[in-house]
PDB file of C-alpha atoms and ligand atoms in Angstrom:
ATOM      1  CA  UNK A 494       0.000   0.000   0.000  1.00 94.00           C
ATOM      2  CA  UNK A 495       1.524   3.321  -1.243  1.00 97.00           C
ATOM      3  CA  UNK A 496       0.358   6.323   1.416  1.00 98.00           C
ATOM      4  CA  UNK A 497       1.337   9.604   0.894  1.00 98.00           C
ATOM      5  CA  UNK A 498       1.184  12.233   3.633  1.00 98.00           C
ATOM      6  CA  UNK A 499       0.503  15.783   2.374  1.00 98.00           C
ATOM      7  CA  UNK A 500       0.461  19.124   4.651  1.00 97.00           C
ATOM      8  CA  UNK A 501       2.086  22.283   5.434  1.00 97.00           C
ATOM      9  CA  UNK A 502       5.325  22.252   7.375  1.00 96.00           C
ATOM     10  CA  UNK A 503       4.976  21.356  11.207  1.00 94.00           C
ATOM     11  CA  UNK A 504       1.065  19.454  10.524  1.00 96.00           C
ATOM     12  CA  UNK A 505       2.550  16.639  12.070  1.00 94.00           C
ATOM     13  CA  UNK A 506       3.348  14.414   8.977  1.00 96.00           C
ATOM     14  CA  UNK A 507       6.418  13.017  10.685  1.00 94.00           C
ATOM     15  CA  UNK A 508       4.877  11.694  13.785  1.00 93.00           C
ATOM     16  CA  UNK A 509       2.377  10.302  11.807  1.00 96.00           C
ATOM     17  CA  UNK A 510       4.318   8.547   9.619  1.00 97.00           C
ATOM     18  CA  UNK A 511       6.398   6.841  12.405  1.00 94.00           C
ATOM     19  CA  UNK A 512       3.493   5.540  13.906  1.00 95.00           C
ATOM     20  CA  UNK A 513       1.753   4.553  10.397  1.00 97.00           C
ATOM     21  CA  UNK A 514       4.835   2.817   9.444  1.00 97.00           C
ATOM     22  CA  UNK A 515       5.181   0.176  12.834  1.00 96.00           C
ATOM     23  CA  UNK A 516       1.219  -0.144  12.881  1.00 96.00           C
ATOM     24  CA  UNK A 517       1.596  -1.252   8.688  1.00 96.00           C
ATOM     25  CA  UNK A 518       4.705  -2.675   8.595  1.00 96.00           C
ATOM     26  CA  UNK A 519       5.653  -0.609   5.694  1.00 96.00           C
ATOM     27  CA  UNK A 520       8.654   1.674   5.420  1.00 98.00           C
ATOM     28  CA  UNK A 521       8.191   5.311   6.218  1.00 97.00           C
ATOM     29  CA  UNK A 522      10.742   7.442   3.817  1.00 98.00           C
ATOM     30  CA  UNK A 523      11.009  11.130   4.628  1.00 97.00           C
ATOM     31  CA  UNK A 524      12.695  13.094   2.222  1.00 97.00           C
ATOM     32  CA  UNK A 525      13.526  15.443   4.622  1.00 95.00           C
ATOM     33  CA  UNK A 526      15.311  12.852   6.832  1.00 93.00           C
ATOM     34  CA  UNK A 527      17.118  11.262   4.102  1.00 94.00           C
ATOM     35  CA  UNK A 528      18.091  15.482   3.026  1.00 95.00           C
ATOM     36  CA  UNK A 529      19.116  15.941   6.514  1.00 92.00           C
ATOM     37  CA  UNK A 530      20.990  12.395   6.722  1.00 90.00           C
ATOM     38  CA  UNK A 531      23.228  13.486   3.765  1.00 92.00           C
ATOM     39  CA  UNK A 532      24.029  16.955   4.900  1.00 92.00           C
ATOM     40  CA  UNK A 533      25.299  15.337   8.211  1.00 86.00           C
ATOM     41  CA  UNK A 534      27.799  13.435   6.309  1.00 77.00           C
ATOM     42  CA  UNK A 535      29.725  16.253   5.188  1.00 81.00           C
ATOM     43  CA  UNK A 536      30.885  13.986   2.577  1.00 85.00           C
ATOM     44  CA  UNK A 537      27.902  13.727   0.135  1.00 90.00           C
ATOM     45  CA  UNK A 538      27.403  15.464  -2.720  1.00 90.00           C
ATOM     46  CA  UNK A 539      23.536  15.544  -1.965  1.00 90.00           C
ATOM     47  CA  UNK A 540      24.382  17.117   1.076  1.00 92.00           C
ATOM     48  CA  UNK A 541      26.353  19.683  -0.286  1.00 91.00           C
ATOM     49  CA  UNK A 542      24.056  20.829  -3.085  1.00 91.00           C
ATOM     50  CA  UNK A 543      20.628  20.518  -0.907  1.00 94.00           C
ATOM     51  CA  UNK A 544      21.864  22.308   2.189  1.00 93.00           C
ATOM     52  CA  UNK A 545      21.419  25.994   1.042  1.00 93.00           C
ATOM     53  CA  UNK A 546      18.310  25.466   0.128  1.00 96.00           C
ATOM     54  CA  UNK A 547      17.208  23.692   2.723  1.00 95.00           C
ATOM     55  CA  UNK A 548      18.262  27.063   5.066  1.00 93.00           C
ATOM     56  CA  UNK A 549      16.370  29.255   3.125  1.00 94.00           C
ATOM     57  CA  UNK A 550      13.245  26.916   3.337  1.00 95.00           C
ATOM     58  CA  UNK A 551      13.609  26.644  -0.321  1.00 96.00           C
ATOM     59  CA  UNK A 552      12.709  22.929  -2.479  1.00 97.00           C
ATOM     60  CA  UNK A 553      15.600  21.149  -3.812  1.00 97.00           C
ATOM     61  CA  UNK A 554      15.134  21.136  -7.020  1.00 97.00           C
ATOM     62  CA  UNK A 555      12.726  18.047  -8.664  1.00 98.00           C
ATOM     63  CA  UNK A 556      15.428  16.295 -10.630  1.00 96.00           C
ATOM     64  CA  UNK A 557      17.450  15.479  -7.286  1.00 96.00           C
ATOM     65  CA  UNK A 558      14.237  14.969  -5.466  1.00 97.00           C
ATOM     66  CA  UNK A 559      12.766  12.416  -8.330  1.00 97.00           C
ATOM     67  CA  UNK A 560      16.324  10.448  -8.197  1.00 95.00           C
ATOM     68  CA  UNK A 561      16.296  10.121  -4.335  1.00 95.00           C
ATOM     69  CA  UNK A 562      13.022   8.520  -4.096  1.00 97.00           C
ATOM     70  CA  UNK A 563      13.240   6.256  -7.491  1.00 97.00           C
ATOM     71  CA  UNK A 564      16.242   4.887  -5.441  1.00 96.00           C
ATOM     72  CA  UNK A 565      14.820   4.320  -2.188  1.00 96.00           C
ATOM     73  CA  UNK A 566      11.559   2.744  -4.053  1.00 96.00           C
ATOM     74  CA  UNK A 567      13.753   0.086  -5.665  1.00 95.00           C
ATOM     75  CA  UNK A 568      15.109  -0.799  -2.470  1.00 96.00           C
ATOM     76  CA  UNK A 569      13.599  -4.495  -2.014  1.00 96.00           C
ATOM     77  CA  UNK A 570      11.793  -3.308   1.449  1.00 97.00           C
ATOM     78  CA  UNK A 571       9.967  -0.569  -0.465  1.00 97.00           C
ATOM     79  CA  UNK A 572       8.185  -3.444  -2.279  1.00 95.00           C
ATOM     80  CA  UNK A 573       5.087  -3.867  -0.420  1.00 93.00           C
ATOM     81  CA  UNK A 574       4.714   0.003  -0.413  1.00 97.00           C
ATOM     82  CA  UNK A 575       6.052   3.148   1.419  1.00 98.00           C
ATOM     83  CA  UNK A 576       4.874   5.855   3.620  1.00 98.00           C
ATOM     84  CA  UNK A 577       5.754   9.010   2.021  1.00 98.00           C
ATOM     85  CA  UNK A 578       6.503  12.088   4.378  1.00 98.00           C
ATOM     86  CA  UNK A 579       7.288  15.191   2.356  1.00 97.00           C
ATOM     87  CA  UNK A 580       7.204  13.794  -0.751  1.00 98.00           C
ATOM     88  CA  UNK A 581       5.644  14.599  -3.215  1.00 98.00           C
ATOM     89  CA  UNK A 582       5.456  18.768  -3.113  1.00 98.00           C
ATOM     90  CA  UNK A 583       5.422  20.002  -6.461  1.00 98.00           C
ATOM     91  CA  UNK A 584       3.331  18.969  -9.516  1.00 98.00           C
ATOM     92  CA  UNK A 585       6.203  17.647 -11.454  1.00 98.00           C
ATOM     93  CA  UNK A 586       7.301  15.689  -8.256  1.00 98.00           C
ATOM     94  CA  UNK A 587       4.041  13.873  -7.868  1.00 98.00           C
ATOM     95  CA  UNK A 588       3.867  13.006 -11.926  1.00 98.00           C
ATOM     96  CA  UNK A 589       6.626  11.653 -11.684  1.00 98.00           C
ATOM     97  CA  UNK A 590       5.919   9.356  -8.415  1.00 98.00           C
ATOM     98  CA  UNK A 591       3.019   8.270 -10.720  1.00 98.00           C
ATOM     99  CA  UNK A 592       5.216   7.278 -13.136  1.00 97.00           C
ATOM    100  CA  UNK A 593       7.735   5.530 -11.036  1.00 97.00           C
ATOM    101  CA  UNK A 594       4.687   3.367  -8.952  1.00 97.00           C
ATOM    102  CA  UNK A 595       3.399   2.603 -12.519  1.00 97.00           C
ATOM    103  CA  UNK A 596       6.215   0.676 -13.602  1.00 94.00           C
ATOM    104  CA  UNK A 597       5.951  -1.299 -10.523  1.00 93.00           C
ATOM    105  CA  UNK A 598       2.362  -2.258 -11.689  1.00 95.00           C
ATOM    106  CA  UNK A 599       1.431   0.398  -8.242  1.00 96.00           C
ATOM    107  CA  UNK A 600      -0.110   3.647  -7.518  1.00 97.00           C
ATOM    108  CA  UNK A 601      -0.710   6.101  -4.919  1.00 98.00           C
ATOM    109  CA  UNK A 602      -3.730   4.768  -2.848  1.00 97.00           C
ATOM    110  CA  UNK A 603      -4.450   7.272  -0.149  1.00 98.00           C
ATOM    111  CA  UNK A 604      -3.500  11.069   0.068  1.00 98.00           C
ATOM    112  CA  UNK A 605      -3.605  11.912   3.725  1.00 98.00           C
ATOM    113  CA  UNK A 606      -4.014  15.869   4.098  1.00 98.00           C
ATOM    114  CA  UNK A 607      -3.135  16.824   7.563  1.00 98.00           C
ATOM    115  CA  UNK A 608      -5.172  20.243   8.073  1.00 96.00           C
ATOM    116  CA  UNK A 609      -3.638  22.840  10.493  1.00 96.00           C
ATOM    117  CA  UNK A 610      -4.316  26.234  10.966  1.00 94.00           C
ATOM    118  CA  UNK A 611      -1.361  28.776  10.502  1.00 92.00           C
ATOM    119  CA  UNK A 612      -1.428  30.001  13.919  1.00 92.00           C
ATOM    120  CA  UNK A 613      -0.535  26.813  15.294  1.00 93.00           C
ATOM    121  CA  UNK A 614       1.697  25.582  12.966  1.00 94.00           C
ATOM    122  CA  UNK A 615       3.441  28.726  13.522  1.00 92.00           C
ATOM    123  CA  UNK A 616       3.640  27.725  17.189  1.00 92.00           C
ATOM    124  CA  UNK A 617       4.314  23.943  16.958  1.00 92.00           C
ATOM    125  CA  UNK A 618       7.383  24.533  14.705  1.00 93.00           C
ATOM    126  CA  UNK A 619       8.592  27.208  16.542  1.00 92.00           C
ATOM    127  CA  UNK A 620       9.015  25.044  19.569  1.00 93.00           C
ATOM    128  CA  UNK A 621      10.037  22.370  18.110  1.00 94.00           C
ATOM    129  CA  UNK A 622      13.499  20.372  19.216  1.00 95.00           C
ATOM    130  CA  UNK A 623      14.730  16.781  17.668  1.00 93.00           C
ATOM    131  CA  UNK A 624      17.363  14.949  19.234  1.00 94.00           C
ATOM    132  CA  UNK A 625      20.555  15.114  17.783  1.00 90.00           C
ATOM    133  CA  UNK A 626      21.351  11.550  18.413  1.00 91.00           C
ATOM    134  CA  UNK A 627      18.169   9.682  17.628  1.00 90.00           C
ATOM    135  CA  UNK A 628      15.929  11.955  15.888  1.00 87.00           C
ATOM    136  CA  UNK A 629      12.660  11.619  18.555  1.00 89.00           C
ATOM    137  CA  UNK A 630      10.907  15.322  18.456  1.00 90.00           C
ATOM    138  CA  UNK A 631      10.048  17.138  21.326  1.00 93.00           C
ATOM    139  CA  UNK A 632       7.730  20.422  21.777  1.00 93.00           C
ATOM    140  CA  UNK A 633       9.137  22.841  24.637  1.00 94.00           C
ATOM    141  CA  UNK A 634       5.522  23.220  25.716  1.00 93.00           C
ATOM    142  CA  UNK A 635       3.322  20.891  24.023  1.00 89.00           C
ATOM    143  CA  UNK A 636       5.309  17.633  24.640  1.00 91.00           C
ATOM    144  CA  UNK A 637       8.129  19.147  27.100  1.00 95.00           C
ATOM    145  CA  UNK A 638      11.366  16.135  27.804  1.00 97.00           C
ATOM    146  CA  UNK A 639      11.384  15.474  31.547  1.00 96.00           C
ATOM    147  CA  UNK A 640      15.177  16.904  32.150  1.00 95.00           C
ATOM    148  CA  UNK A 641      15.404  19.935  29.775  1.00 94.00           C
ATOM    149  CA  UNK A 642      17.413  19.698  26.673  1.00 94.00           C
ATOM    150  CA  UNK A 643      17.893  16.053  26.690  1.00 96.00           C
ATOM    151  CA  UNK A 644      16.442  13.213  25.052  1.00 97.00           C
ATOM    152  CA  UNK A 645      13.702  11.069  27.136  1.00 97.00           C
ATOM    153  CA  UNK A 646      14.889   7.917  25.001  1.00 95.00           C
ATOM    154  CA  UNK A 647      18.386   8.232  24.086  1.00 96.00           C
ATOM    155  CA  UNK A 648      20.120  11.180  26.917  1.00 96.00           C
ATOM    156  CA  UNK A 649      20.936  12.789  23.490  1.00 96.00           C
ATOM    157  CA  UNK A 650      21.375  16.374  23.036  1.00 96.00           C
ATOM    158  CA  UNK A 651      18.246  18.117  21.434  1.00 96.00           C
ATOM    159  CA  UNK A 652      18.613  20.848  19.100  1.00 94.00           C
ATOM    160  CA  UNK A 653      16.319  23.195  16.916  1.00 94.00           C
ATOM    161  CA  UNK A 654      16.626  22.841  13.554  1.00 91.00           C
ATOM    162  CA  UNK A 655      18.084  25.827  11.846  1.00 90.00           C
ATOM    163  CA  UNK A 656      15.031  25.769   9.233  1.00 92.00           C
ATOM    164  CA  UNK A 657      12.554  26.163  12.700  1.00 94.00           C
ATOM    165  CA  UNK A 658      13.930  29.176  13.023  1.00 92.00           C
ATOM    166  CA  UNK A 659      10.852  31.887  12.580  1.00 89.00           C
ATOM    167  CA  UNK A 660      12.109  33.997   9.231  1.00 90.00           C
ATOM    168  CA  UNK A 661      12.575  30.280   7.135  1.00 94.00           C
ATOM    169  CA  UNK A 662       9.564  29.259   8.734  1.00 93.00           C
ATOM    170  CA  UNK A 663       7.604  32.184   6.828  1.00 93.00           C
ATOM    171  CA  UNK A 664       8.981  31.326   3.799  1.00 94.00           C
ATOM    172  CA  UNK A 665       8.808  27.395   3.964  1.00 95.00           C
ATOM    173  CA  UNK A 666       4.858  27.883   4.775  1.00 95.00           C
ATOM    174  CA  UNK A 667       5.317  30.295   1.560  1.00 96.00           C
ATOM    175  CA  UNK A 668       6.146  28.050  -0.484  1.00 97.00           C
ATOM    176  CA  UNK A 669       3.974  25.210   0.813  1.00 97.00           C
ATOM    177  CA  UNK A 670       1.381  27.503  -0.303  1.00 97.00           C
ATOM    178  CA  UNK A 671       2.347  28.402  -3.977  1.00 97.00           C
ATOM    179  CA  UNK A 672       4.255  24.671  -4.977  1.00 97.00           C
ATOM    180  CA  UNK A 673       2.191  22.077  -2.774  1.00 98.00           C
ATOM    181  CA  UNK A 674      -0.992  22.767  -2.052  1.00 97.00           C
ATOM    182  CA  UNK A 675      -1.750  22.525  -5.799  1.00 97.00           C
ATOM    183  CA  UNK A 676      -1.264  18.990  -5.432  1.00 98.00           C
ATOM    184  CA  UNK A 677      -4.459  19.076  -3.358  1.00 98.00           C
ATOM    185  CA  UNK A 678      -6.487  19.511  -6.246  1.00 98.00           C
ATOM    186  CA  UNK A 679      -3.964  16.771  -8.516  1.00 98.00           C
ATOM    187  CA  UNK A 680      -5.246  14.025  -6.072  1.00 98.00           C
ATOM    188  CA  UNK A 681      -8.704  15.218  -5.270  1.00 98.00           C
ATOM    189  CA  UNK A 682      -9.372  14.734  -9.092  1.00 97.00           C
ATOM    190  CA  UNK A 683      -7.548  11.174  -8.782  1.00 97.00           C
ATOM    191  CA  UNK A 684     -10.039  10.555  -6.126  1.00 97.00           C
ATOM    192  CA  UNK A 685      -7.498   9.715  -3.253  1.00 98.00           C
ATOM    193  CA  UNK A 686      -7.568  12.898  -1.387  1.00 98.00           C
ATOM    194  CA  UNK A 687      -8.841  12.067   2.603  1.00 98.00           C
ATOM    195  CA  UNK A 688      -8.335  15.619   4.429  1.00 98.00           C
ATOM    196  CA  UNK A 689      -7.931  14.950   7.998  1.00 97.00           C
ATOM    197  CA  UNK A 690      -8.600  17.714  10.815  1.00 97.00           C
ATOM    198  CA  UNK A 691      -4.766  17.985  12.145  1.00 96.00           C
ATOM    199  CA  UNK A 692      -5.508  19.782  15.567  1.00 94.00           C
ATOM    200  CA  UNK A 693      -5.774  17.133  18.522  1.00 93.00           C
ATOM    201  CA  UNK A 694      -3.785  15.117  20.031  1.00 92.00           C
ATOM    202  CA  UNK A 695      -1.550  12.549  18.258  1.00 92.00           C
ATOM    203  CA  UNK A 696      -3.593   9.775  19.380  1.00 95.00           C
ATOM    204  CA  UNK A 697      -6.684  11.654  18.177  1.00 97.00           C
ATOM    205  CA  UNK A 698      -5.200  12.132  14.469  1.00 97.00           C
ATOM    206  CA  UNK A 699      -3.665   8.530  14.309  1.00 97.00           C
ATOM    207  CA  UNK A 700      -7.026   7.070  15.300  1.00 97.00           C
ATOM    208  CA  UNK A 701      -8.320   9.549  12.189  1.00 97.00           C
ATOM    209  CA  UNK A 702      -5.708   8.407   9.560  1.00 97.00           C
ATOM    210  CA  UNK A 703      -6.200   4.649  10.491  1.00 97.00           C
ATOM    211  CA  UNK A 704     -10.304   4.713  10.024  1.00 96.00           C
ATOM    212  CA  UNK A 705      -8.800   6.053   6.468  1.00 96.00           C
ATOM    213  CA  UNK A 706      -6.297   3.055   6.030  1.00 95.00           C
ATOM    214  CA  UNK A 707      -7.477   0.349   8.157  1.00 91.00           C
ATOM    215  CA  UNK A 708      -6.817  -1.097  10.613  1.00 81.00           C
ATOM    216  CA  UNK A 709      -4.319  -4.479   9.998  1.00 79.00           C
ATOM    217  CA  UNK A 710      -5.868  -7.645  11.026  1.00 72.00           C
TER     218      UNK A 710
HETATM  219  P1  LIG B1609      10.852  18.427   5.853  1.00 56.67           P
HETATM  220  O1  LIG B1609      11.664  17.716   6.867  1.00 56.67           O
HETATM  221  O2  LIG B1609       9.920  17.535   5.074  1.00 56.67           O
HETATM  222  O3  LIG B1609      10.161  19.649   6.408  1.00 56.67           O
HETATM  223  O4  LIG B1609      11.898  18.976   4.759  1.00 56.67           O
HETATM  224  C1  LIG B1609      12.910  19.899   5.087  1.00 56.67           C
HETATM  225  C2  LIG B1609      13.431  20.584   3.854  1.00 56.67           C
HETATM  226  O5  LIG B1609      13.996  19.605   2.967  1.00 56.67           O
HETATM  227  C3  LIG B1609      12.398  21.310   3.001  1.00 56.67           C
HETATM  228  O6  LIG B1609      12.126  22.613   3.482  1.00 56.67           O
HETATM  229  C4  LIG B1609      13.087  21.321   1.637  1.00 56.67           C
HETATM  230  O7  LIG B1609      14.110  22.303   1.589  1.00 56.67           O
HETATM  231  C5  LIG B1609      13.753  19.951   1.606  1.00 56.67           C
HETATM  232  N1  LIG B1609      12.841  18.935   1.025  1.00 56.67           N
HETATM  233  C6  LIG B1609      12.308  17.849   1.653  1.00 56.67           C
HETATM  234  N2  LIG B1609      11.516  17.154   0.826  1.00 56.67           N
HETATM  235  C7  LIG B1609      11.534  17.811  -0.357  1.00 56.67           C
HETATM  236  C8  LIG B1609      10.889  17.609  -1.613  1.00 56.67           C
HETATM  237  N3  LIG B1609      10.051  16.588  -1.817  1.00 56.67           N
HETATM  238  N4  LIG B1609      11.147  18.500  -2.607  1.00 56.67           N
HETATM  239  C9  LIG B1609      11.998  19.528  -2.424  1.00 56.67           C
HETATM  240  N5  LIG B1609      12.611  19.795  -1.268  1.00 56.67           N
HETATM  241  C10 LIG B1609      12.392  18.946  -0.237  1.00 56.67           C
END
């Protein structure tokens, strides 16, 4: 089952997707993860040439973005589907995830639009903080780490991201509005679009997604 999870920047897609991915047994590939992986490095040359944009809260541009999933879909995991978090968000991004599921006899079967108002996505990335060492995200209000600054899982450091900061987050919920939330409409007339109120808690919204999905047996 291919699943993709559309929204603006800080809707919750990522949390989602975790929990989507152990419940289904299916991979969960965040382009942003696999961006952020890369930059890391130091070493990689997709590092190098995505991290300015990626500071400015700009898209890397589709060609890269086409060739890093059409290599993590032939992957032999991928082959019972994936869960795809931030991917696709342009129009030429998801024609050409069409294309790629197509020649694997596949095709997108649910669109899972995670509705937030601006407001609160404002707030929720704003306080955002990941761990540096295993990636778990924290909210310094909403879903506070019992010793401050540390992981609850791991001791880890956490960290905000630089792109949390409040001047990239203008611009990346800029240009969620001009390149991605076209893609609203692409699905809707493909007839997999489920929006999905994305204010509650993240029990609420899983219970949501997985009346969409179902439930495994
Ligand atoms: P995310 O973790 O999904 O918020 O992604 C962080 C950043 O990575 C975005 O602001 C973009 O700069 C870049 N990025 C992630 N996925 C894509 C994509 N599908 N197309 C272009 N850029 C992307």
């Amino acid at each position: 089952m291919d699943i993709v999870l559309l929204g603006p920047p800080g809707a919750g897609k990522g949390t989602q997707a975790r929990r989507l991915s152990q419940t289904l047994k299916i991979p969960h590939v965040s382009t942003g993860d696999i961006l952020r992986e890369a930059i890391g490095d130091g070493k990689s040359p997709l590092g190098r040439e995505a991290q300015e944009y990626i500071r400015r809260g700009e898209l890397v541009p589709d060609g890269v973005m086409v060739d890093l999933v059409e290599e993590r879909l032939r992957r032999k995991d991928a082959a019972q589907g994936v869960i795809l978090d931030g991917f696709p968000r342009t129009q030429a991004q998801a024609e050409a995830l069409s294309t790629l599921l197509k020649r694997q006899g596949r095709s997108v079967e649910h669109v899972l639009l995670l509705d937030v108002d601006v407001e609160e996505l404002t707030q929720r990335l704003s306080g955002r903080r990941v761990c540096k060492g295993c990636g778990a995200v924290y909210h310094v209000n909403f879903n506070p780490t019992k010793e401050s600054g540390k992981c609850d899982r791991c001791g880890a450091a956490l960290i905000q991201r630089e792109d949390d900061r409040e001047e990239v987050v203008r611009e990346r919920l800029k240009v969620y509005e001009r390149q991605t939330q076209p893609l609203i409409q692409f699905y809707k007339e493909r007839s997999v679009l489920h929006p999905i109120q994305g204010q509650g808690t993240v029990e609420e919204i899983f219970d949501r997604l997985l009346k969409i999905v179902g439930r495994p047996h």
